[in-house]
GROMACS .gro file of C-alpha atoms in nm:
model
  448
    1UNK     CA    1   0.000   0.000   0.000
    2UNK     CA    2   0.138   0.340  -0.094
    3UNK     CA    3   0.105   0.650   0.128
    4UNK     CA    4  -0.157   0.801  -0.102
    5UNK     CA    5  -0.372   0.486  -0.061
    6UNK     CA    6  -0.395   0.551   0.312
    7UNK     CA    7  -0.513   0.911   0.311
    8UNK     CA    8  -0.818   1.082   0.160
    9UNK     CA    9  -0.785   1.300  -0.148
   10UNK     CA   10  -0.820   1.621   0.056
   11UNK     CA   11  -0.514   1.525   0.260
   12UNK     CA   12  -0.336   1.314   0.000
   13UNK     CA   13  -0.315   1.601  -0.248
   14UNK     CA   14  -0.099   1.791   0.000
   15UNK     CA   15   0.101   1.500   0.142
   16UNK     CA   16   0.465   1.516   0.036
   17UNK     CA   17   0.630   1.174   0.015
   18UNK     CA   18   0.947   1.261  -0.173
   19UNK     CA   19   1.244   1.074  -0.020
   20UNK     CA   20   1.439   1.390   0.051
   21UNK     CA   21   1.140   1.544   0.233
   22UNK     CA   22   1.085   1.231   0.441
   23UNK     CA   23   1.455   1.226   0.522
   24UNK     CA   24   1.449   1.584   0.645
   25UNK     CA   25   1.140   1.517   0.859
   26UNK     CA   26   1.318   1.216   1.013
   27UNK     CA   27   1.583   1.450   1.158
   28UNK     CA   28   1.577   1.723   1.419
   29UNK     CA   29   1.828   1.954   1.583
   30UNK     CA   30   1.941   1.674   1.814
   31UNK     CA   31   2.051   1.452   1.522
   32UNK     CA   32   2.026   1.155   1.756
   33UNK     CA   33   1.702   0.981   1.656
   34UNK     CA   34   1.599   0.917   1.295
   35UNK     CA   35   1.238   0.808   1.235
   36UNK     CA   36   1.088   0.872   0.889
   37UNK     CA   37   0.720   0.961   0.863
   38UNK     CA   38   0.470   0.831   0.614
   39UNK     CA   39   0.448   1.179   0.466
   40UNK     CA   40   0.479   1.551   0.534
   41UNK     CA   41   0.180   1.783   0.519
   42UNK     CA   42   0.219   2.161   0.495
   43UNK     CA   43  -0.118   2.293   0.611
   44UNK     CA   44  -0.213   2.640   0.494
   45UNK     CA   45  -0.501   2.679   0.739
   46UNK     CA   46  -0.647   2.542   1.058
   47UNK     CA   47  -0.902   2.361   0.841
   48UNK     CA   48  -0.625   2.160   0.677
   49UNK     CA   49  -0.480   2.074   1.019
   50UNK     CA   50  -0.828   1.959   1.120
   51UNK     CA   51  -0.867   1.747   0.805
   52UNK     CA   52  -0.542   1.568   0.880
   53UNK     CA   53  -0.639   1.491   1.239
   54UNK     CA   54  -0.995   1.388   1.153
   55UNK     CA   55  -0.848   1.135   0.914
   56UNK     CA   56  -0.551   1.020   1.119
   57UNK     CA   57  -0.726   0.979   1.454
   58UNK     CA   58  -0.965   0.690   1.385
   59UNK     CA   59  -0.694   0.512   1.189
   60UNK     CA   60  -0.432   0.545   1.462
   61UNK     CA   61  -0.186   0.726   1.236
   62UNK     CA   62   0.062   0.927   1.447
   63UNK     CA   63   0.072   1.303   1.388
   64UNK     CA   64   0.344   1.544   1.496
   65UNK     CA   65   0.355   1.921   1.450
   66UNK     CA   66   0.688   2.073   1.346
   67UNK     CA   67   0.780   2.440   1.330
   68UNK     CA   68   1.150   2.511   1.379
   69UNK     CA   69   1.245   2.143   1.407
   70UNK     CA   70   1.451   2.207   1.720
   71UNK     CA   71   1.353   1.903   1.924
   72UNK     CA   72   1.646   1.703   2.055
   73UNK     CA   73   1.539   1.339   2.070
   74UNK     CA   74   1.269   1.281   1.813
   75UNK     CA   75   0.991   1.458   2.004
   76UNK     CA   76   0.870   1.625   1.681
   77UNK     CA   77   0.888   1.314   1.467
   78UNK     CA   78   0.602   1.087   1.359
   79UNK     CA   79   0.735   0.744   1.264
   80UNK     CA   80   0.507   0.591   1.000
   81UNK     CA   81   0.278   0.888   1.050
   82UNK     CA   82   0.222   1.243   0.932
   83UNK     CA   83   0.445   1.537   1.015
   84UNK     CA   84   0.259   1.868   1.001
   85UNK     CA   85   0.515   2.118   0.874
   86UNK     CA   86   0.378   2.447   1.002
   87UNK     CA   87   0.614   2.668   0.801
   88UNK     CA   88   0.324   2.801   0.589
   89UNK     CA   89   0.143   2.910   0.908
   90UNK     CA   90   0.394   3.179   1.002
   91UNK     CA   91   0.201   3.507   0.997
   92UNK     CA   92   0.278   3.760   1.271
   93UNK     CA   93   0.062   4.054   1.367
   94UNK     CA   94  -0.056   4.310   1.337
   95UNK     CA   95   0.033   4.444   1.681
   96UNK     CA   96  -0.283   4.562   1.854
   97UNK     CA   97  -0.223   4.763   2.168
   98UNK     CA   98  -0.028   4.546   2.411
   99UNK     CA   99  -0.081   4.221   2.223
  100UNK     CA  100   0.005   4.043   1.901
  101UNK     CA  101  -0.141   3.734   1.735
  102UNK     CA  102   0.109   3.494   1.576
  103UNK     CA  103   0.076   3.164   1.397
  104UNK     CA  104   0.251   2.861   1.539
  105UNK     CA  105   0.499   2.822   1.254
  106UNK     CA  106   0.650   3.167   1.305
  107UNK     CA  107   0.992   3.200   1.467
  108UNK     CA  108   1.048   3.418   1.769
  109UNK     CA  109   1.287   3.634   1.571
  110UNK     CA  110   0.988   3.716   1.344
  111UNK     CA  111   0.776   3.802   1.647
  112UNK     CA  112   1.039   4.040   1.779
  113UNK     CA  113   1.084   4.200   1.437
  114UNK     CA  114   0.711   4.279   1.434
  115UNK     CA  115   0.685   4.411   1.790
  116UNK     CA  116   1.002   4.618   1.833
  117UNK     CA  117   0.896   4.891   1.589
  118UNK     CA  118   0.608   4.949   1.833
  119UNK     CA  119   0.845   4.961   2.130
  120UNK     CA  120   0.714   4.627   2.256
  121UNK     CA  121   0.849   4.280   2.324
  122UNK     CA  122   0.723   3.951   2.466
  123UNK     CA  123   0.789   3.962   2.842
  124UNK     CA  124   1.006   3.647   2.824
  125UNK     CA  125   1.220   3.532   2.534
  126UNK     CA  126   1.426   3.218   2.511
  127UNK     CA  127   1.795   3.268   2.434
  128UNK     CA  128   1.758   3.119   2.085
  129UNK     CA  129   1.502   3.305   1.874
  130UNK     CA  130   1.509   3.065   1.579
  131UNK     CA  131   1.273   2.821   1.749
  132UNK     CA  132   0.910   2.801   1.641
  133UNK     CA  133   0.635   2.968   1.841
  134UNK     CA  134   0.423   2.653   1.874
  135UNK     CA  135   0.710   2.438   1.995
  136UNK     CA  136   0.823   2.682   2.264
  137UNK     CA  137   0.469   2.726   2.396
  138UNK     CA  138   0.425   2.347   2.406
  139UNK     CA  139   0.742   2.312   2.614
  140UNK     CA  140   0.676   2.617   2.831
  141UNK     CA  141   0.978   2.829   2.741
  142UNK     CA  142   1.241   2.959   2.985
  143UNK     CA  143   1.460   3.266   2.957
  144UNK     CA  144   1.644   3.533   3.147
  145UNK     CA  145   1.324   3.717   3.241
  146UNK     CA  146   1.156   3.406   3.382
  147UNK     CA  147   1.242   3.502   3.741
  148UNK     CA  148   1.017   3.806   3.690
  149UNK     CA  149   0.757   3.698   3.434
  150UNK     CA  150   0.749   3.319   3.438
  151UNK     CA  151   0.737   3.105   3.126
  152UNK     CA  152   0.711   3.224   2.769
  153UNK     CA  153   0.378   3.036   2.775
  154UNK     CA  154   0.258   3.247   3.067
  155UNK     CA  155   0.223   3.547   2.834
  156UNK     CA  156  -0.037   3.372   2.617
  157UNK     CA  157  -0.384   3.528   2.626
  158UNK     CA  158  -0.563   3.304   2.376
  159UNK     CA  159  -0.494   2.994   2.166
  160UNK     CA  160  -0.640   2.861   1.845
  161UNK     CA  161  -0.595   2.485   1.844
  162UNK     CA  162  -0.704   2.169   1.670
  163UNK     CA  163  -0.739   1.880   1.912
  164UNK     CA  164  -0.649   1.521   1.842
  165UNK     CA  165  -1.023   1.458   1.815
  166UNK     CA  166  -1.038   1.706   1.525
  167UNK     CA  167  -1.209   1.990   1.712
  168UNK     CA  168  -1.111   2.340   1.598
  169UNK     CA  169  -1.135   2.562   1.905
  170UNK     CA  170  -1.044   2.900   2.047
  171UNK     CA  171  -0.946   2.870   2.410
  172UNK     CA  172  -0.840   3.110   2.684
  173UNK     CA  173  -0.860   3.121   3.064
  174UNK     CA  174  -1.231   3.202   3.029
  175UNK     CA  175  -1.319   2.983   2.729
  176UNK     CA  176  -1.235   2.612   2.730
  177UNK     CA  177  -1.007   2.703   3.018
  178UNK     CA  178  -0.911   2.347   3.111
  179UNK     CA  179  -0.791   2.280   2.756
  180UNK     CA  180  -0.604   2.613   2.750
  181UNK     CA  181  -0.422   2.516   3.069
  182UNK     CA  182  -0.341   2.168   2.940
  183UNK     CA  183  -0.205   2.279   2.602
  184UNK     CA  184   0.043   2.536   2.735
  185UNK     CA  185   0.356   2.347   2.842
  186UNK     CA  186   0.159   2.031   2.756
  187UNK     CA  187   0.418   1.885   2.516
  188UNK     CA  188   0.171   1.857   2.229
  189UNK     CA  189  -0.023   1.574   2.390
  190UNK     CA  190  -0.374   1.710   2.335
  191UNK     CA  191  -0.381   1.952   2.045
  192UNK     CA  192  -0.187   2.124   1.769
  193UNK     CA  193  -0.140   2.494   1.835
  194UNK     CA  194  -0.233   2.691   1.523
  195UNK     CA  195  -0.224   3.047   1.654
  196UNK     CA  196  -0.151   3.230   1.979
  197UNK     CA  197  -0.228   3.578   2.106
  198UNK     CA  198   0.058   3.705   2.320
  199UNK     CA  199   0.071   3.978   2.580
  200UNK     CA  200   0.351   4.231   2.519
  201UNK     CA  201   0.556   4.455   2.746
  202UNK     CA  202   0.743   4.781   2.681
  203UNK     CA  203   1.086   4.717   2.529
  204UNK     CA  204   1.378   4.935   2.637
  205UNK     CA  205   1.591   5.093   2.368
  206UNK     CA  206   1.914   5.015   2.556
  207UNK     CA  207   2.025   4.776   2.829
  208UNK     CA  208   2.334   4.745   3.048
  209UNK     CA  209   2.473   4.393   3.067
  210UNK     CA  210   2.677   4.302   3.375
  211UNK     CA  211   2.905   3.998   3.385
  212UNK     CA  212   2.981   3.919   3.750
  213UNK     CA  213   3.249   3.655   3.810
  214UNK     CA  214   3.270   3.422   4.111
  215UNK     CA  215   3.552   3.177   4.194
  216UNK     CA  216   3.324   2.936   4.383
  217UNK     CA  217   2.976   2.795   4.346
  218UNK     CA  218   2.844   2.869   4.698
  219UNK     CA  219   2.877   3.249   4.679
  220UNK     CA  220   2.748   3.236   4.321
  221UNK     CA  221   2.431   3.048   4.417
  222UNK     CA  222   2.369   3.272   4.717
  223UNK     CA  223   2.391   3.586   4.506
  224UNK     CA  224   2.180   3.435   4.230
  225UNK     CA  225   1.910   3.364   4.488
  226UNK     CA  226   1.928   3.721   4.616
  227UNK     CA  227   1.905   3.866   4.265
  228UNK     CA  228   1.612   3.644   4.171
  229UNK     CA  229   1.409   3.728   4.480
  230UNK     CA  230   1.475   4.103   4.492
  231UNK     CA  231   1.423   4.131   4.114
  232UNK     CA  232   1.661   4.420   4.076
  233UNK     CA  233   1.756   4.304   3.724
  234UNK     CA  234   1.528   4.261   3.425
  235UNK     CA  235   1.723   3.962   3.289
  236UNK     CA  236   1.912   3.710   3.500
  237UNK     CA  237   2.105   3.409   3.376
  238UNK     CA  238   2.442   3.252   3.449
  239UNK     CA  239   2.705   3.000   3.348
  240UNK     CA  240   2.981   2.779   3.479
  241UNK     CA  241   3.296   2.825   3.270
  242UNK     CA  242   3.616   2.619   3.280
  243UNK     CA  243   3.931   2.791   3.406
  244UNK     CA  244   4.266   2.673   3.537
  245UNK     CA  245   4.320   2.891   3.843
  246UNK     CA  246   4.025   2.827   4.076
  247UNK     CA  247   3.986   2.553   4.340
  248UNK     CA  248   3.744   2.340   4.136
  249UNK     CA  249   3.865   2.439   3.788
  250UNK     CA  250   3.554   2.642   3.710
  251UNK     CA  251   3.446   3.002   3.741
  252UNK     CA  252   3.084   3.109   3.775
  253UNK     CA  253   2.934   3.396   3.578
  254UNK     CA  254   2.619   3.588   3.661
  255UNK     CA  255   2.477   3.754   3.349
  256UNK     CA  256   2.249   4.031   3.474
  257UNK     CA  257   2.085   4.291   3.255
  258UNK     CA  258   1.916   4.617   3.351
  259UNK     CA  259   1.715   4.837   3.118
  260UNK     CA  260   1.792   5.203   3.072
  261UNK     CA  261   1.488   5.382   3.210
  262UNK     CA  262   1.418   5.688   2.999
  263UNK     CA  263   1.738   5.885   2.954
  264UNK     CA  264   1.890   5.773   3.286
  265UNK     CA  265   2.145   5.488   3.284
  266UNK     CA  266   2.122   5.213   3.546
  267UNK     CA  267   2.251   5.288   3.895
  268UNK     CA  268   2.564   5.070   3.912
  269UNK     CA  269   2.609   5.114   4.287
  270UNK     CA  270   2.254   5.005   4.369
  271UNK     CA  271   2.255   4.711   4.130
  272UNK     CA  272   2.585   4.573   4.261
  273UNK     CA  273   2.510   4.635   4.629
  274UNK     CA  274   2.547   4.340   4.868
  275UNK     CA  275   2.701   4.104   4.613
  276UNK     CA  276   3.013   3.892   4.664
  277UNK     CA  277   3.151   3.875   4.308
  278UNK     CA  278   3.522   3.887   4.242
  279UNK     CA  279   3.525   4.096   3.925
  280UNK     CA  280   3.275   4.266   3.696
  281UNK     CA  281   3.238   4.379   3.336
  282UNK     CA  282   2.961   4.608   3.214
  283UNK     CA  283   2.854   4.680   2.856
  284UNK     CA  284   2.575   4.890   2.710
  285UNK     CA  285   2.385   4.734   2.420
  286UNK     CA  286   2.078   4.803   2.214
  287UNK     CA  287   1.791   4.583   2.327
  288UNK     CA  288   1.752   4.425   1.983
  289UNK     CA  289   2.122   4.344   1.971
  290UNK     CA  290   2.105   4.185   2.314
  291UNK     CA  291   1.793   3.982   2.236
  292UNK     CA  292   1.952   3.845   1.919
  293UNK     CA  293   2.291   3.778   2.079
  294UNK     CA  294   2.287   3.403   2.002
  295UNK     CA  295   2.248   3.459   1.627
  296UNK     CA  296   2.623   3.510   1.582
  297UNK     CA  297   2.695   3.179   1.753
  298UNK     CA  298   2.451   3.005   1.519
  299UNK     CA  299   2.618   3.157   1.214
  300UNK     CA  300   2.959   3.033   1.334
  301UNK     CA  301   2.834   2.682   1.407
  302UNK     CA  302   2.666   2.663   1.068
  303UNK     CA  303   2.987   2.777   0.900
  304UNK     CA  304   3.193   2.510   1.077
  305UNK     CA  305   2.930   2.239   1.022
  306UNK     CA  306   2.884   2.180   1.396
  307UNK     CA  307   2.521   2.293   1.375
  308UNK     CA  308   2.448   1.963   1.200
  309UNK     CA  309   2.633   1.749   1.456
  310UNK     CA  310   2.450   1.559   1.732
  311UNK     CA  311   2.340   1.768   2.031
  312UNK     CA  312   2.295   1.548   2.339
  313UNK     CA  313   2.164   1.834   2.555
  314UNK     CA  314   2.021   1.793   2.902
  315UNK     CA  315   1.804   2.043   3.094
  316UNK     CA  316   1.720   1.985   3.458
  317UNK     CA  317   1.539   2.191   3.719
  318UNK     CA  318   1.711   2.147   4.053
  319UNK     CA  319   1.575   2.215   4.401
  320UNK     CA  320   1.781   2.482   4.572
  321UNK     CA  321   1.914   2.258   4.848
  322UNK     CA  322   2.051   2.006   4.597
  323UNK     CA  323   2.192   2.246   4.338
  324UNK     CA  324   2.548   2.280   4.470
  325UNK     CA  325   2.600   1.905   4.509
  326UNK     CA  326   2.451   1.821   4.169
  327UNK     CA  327   2.649   2.090   3.989
  328UNK     CA  328   2.984   2.011   4.149
  329UNK     CA  329   2.924   1.642   4.087
  330UNK     CA  330   2.854   1.700   3.718
  331UNK     CA  331   3.157   1.920   3.668
  332UNK     CA  332   3.379   1.648   3.818
  333UNK     CA  333   3.207   1.358   3.640
  334UNK     CA  334   3.421   1.191   3.369
  335UNK     CA  335   3.103   1.133   3.170
  336UNK     CA  336   3.074   1.511   3.126
  337UNK     CA  337   3.442   1.601   3.087
  338UNK     CA  338   3.375   1.716   2.728
  339UNK     CA  339   3.190   2.017   2.873
  340UNK     CA  340   3.530   2.183   2.901
  341UNK     CA  341   3.597   2.163   2.529
  342UNK     CA  342   3.266   2.163   2.343
  343UNK     CA  343   2.988   2.252   2.581
  344UNK     CA  344   2.806   2.533   2.757
  345UNK     CA  345   2.684   2.503   3.115
  346UNK     CA  346   2.392   2.730   3.201
  347UNK     CA  347   2.298   2.769   3.567
  348UNK     CA  348   2.048   3.028   3.684
  349UNK     CA  349   1.757   3.071   3.926
  350UNK     CA  350   1.381   3.065   3.877
  351UNK     CA  351   1.102   3.151   4.115
  352UNK     CA  352   0.845   2.874   4.116
  353UNK     CA  353   0.566   3.116   4.202
  354UNK     CA  354   0.619   3.291   3.868
  355UNK     CA  355   0.586   2.968   3.664
  356UNK     CA  356   0.210   2.960   3.625
  357UNK     CA  357   0.123   2.709   3.349
  358UNK     CA  358  -0.036   2.416   3.539
  359UNK     CA  359   0.122   2.148   3.318
  360UNK     CA  360   0.475   2.275   3.381
  361UNK     CA  361   0.651   2.054   3.634
  362UNK     CA  362   0.892   2.210   3.880
  363UNK     CA  363   1.078   2.096   4.195
  364UNK     CA  364   0.980   2.187   4.547
  365UNK     CA  365   1.072   2.521   4.699
  366UNK     CA  366   1.047   2.891   4.625
  367UNK     CA  367   1.372   2.904   4.426
  368UNK     CA  368   1.492   2.639   4.182
  369UNK     CA  369   1.783   2.639   3.940
  370UNK     CA  370   1.795   2.553   3.574
  371UNK     CA  371   2.102   2.343   3.490
  372UNK     CA  372   2.145   2.316   3.114
  373UNK     CA  373   2.431   2.105   2.974
  374UNK     CA  374   2.456   2.201   2.607
  375UNK     CA  375   2.700   1.964   2.440
  376UNK     CA  376   2.794   1.890   2.081
  377UNK     CA  377   2.915   1.544   1.979
  378UNK     CA  378   3.109   1.422   1.681
  379UNK     CA  379   2.887   1.223   1.442
  380UNK     CA  380   2.843   0.872   1.576
  381UNK     CA  381   2.991   0.955   1.917
  382UNK     CA  382   2.686   1.070   2.112
  383UNK     CA  383   2.580   0.735   2.263
  384UNK     CA  384   2.791   0.762   2.581
  385UNK     CA  385   2.674   1.122   2.628
  386UNK     CA  386   2.308   1.021   2.614
  387UNK     CA  387   2.384   0.743   2.862
  388UNK     CA  388   2.553   0.998   3.090
  389UNK     CA  389   2.242   1.217   3.062
  390UNK     CA  390   2.030   0.927   3.177
  391UNK     CA  391   2.256   0.854   3.472
  392UNK     CA  392   2.258   1.217   3.582
  393UNK     CA  393   1.881   1.241   3.546
  394UNK     CA  394   1.830   0.942   3.773
  395UNK     CA  395   2.069   1.064   4.041
  396UNK     CA  396   1.937   1.420   4.032
  397UNK     CA  397   1.576   1.300   4.037
  398UNK     CA  398   1.654   1.114   4.359
  399UNK     CA  399   1.741   1.457   4.506
  400UNK     CA  400   1.415   1.614   4.388
  401UNK     CA  401   1.513   1.736   4.041
  402UNK     CA  402   1.267   1.751   3.752
  403UNK     CA  403   1.349   1.732   3.382
  404UNK     CA  404   1.269   2.035   3.172
  405UNK     CA  405   1.161   1.810   2.885
  406UNK     CA  406   1.364   1.968   2.604
  407UNK     CA  407   1.626   1.699   2.626
  408UNK     CA  408   1.827   1.425   2.465
  409UNK     CA  409   1.702   1.191   2.732
  410UNK     CA  410   1.525   0.858   2.682
  411UNK     CA  411   1.215   0.858   2.902
  412UNK     CA  412   1.003   0.551   2.975
  413UNK     CA  413   0.629   0.560   3.041
  414UNK     CA  414   0.711   0.502   3.406
  415UNK     CA  415   0.942   0.806   3.400
  416UNK     CA  416   0.661   1.020   3.262
  417UNK     CA  417   0.420   0.907   3.530
  418UNK     CA  418   0.677   1.000   3.793
  419UNK     CA  419   0.743   1.330   3.616
  420UNK     CA  420   0.378   1.436   3.636
  421UNK     CA  421   0.314   1.278   3.974
  422UNK     CA  422  -0.036   1.347   4.100
  423UNK     CA  423  -0.104   1.542   3.779
  424UNK     CA  424  -0.079   1.230   3.563
  425UNK     CA  425  -0.439   1.124   3.622
  426UNK     CA  426  -0.573   1.463   3.511
  427UNK     CA  427  -0.353   1.458   3.201
  428UNK     CA  428  -0.471   1.108   3.115
  429UNK     CA  429  -0.835   1.215   3.147
  430UNK     CA  430  -0.774   1.516   2.922
  431UNK     CA  431  -0.596   1.290   2.673
  432UNK     CA  432  -0.900   1.063   2.661
  433UNK     CA  433  -1.126   1.359   2.580
  434UNK     CA  434  -0.912   1.562   2.340
  435UNK     CA  435  -0.696   1.295   2.176
  436UNK     CA  436  -0.901   0.978   2.222
  437UNK     CA  437  -0.708   0.785   1.956
  438UNK     CA  438  -0.370   0.878   2.104
  439UNK     CA  439  -0.216   1.006   1.781
  440UNK     CA  440  -0.048   1.321   1.917
  441UNK     CA  441   0.277   1.363   2.107
  442UNK     CA  442   0.407   1.012   2.059
  443UNK     CA  443   0.763   1.128   2.005
  444UNK     CA  444   0.795   1.196   2.378
  445UNK     CA  445   0.751   0.828   2.458
  446UNK     CA  446   0.446   0.849   2.682
  447UNK     CA  447   0.217   0.549   2.685
  448UNK     CA  448  -0.156   0.583   2.722
   0.00000   0.00000   0.00000
């Protein structure tokens, strides 16, 4: 049976089954899992998304939505199914007051390009703006402003979705509110996001970026906690960087950014008060330049070919009382020694009270820390790194950590039940209503 024999004319006319297209849809940014679909559909409207799901659901054909293709371990793939390439659903705007409506296939760089001329920006942006809107909202989305404004998904005012049952719905906190809450940070388990209306905030013209350096992790974590809770900075992230002249071979960098308010520059004395850093650098940047700061790194990695290498990344949310032990253990672990040569270690605080999407899992406590291990592997050499990710996940989970599920991390159905804890039963009930045939979100490895 050929692919066109298995789909109706309305879907089959648009289904692309060329080998090169199937090959591209079998890959993602992780370059670790390769699972070809039956075909690729490029819907031009919500109605075409609905047609695909109405057909696929009763026949048990897996469906996965793909925007930027930046999943790490096959989460956006649909083996022997249909990949919905949302690139034709990429309209942004117009900006209307303090909000903008964007289609799910748009990239965040397109969103920012539309809002900045109005002096506005999404309250939270991820570091990498090349990701698709729908994918980030399905994951939740974390960034340097999350300690103040929560998830990227927390700025959503309304969603247009097509459920796995083929229902085309508008949902918001006041309209189909339970579905709205379950789709945001819901990992694509219930519905395909077609369009989102986002709340916007005033964007500064200029920011001052402070790089505060610490020789040890304890003072670094204490100051990061202080900065997160007193919210003196608009943007707060941080890194561990390898060096040769500190006790543990690493230095710790707080990246803190303050907006210029009107014509007045930030008050350096007030912003640095009470902190225990060893040295500091400060630079003034245009806000657009700062927001797009990762673009230069992408260009370099594309030029060297490393962008197409495997990316066995791991993102964990750590409870505050376990952060120091987990971090120092990782940085000494032979399984992660390559972090010194070809990796980036992000480490920065979040306030759990600001993370509002109900489906987003987080550890206990007021303050938690994101630990992101962003590694690049030589082709064919990523297996031990993925195994190391799994080992770290298990040991950190025993200390109360939770995966931020944008990972190169094999997860079993039992892992997912533990991940959601008491929320699993509610998710399963919603799955039964909105995706009764279980065709969505299969790339995550949940079992229903």
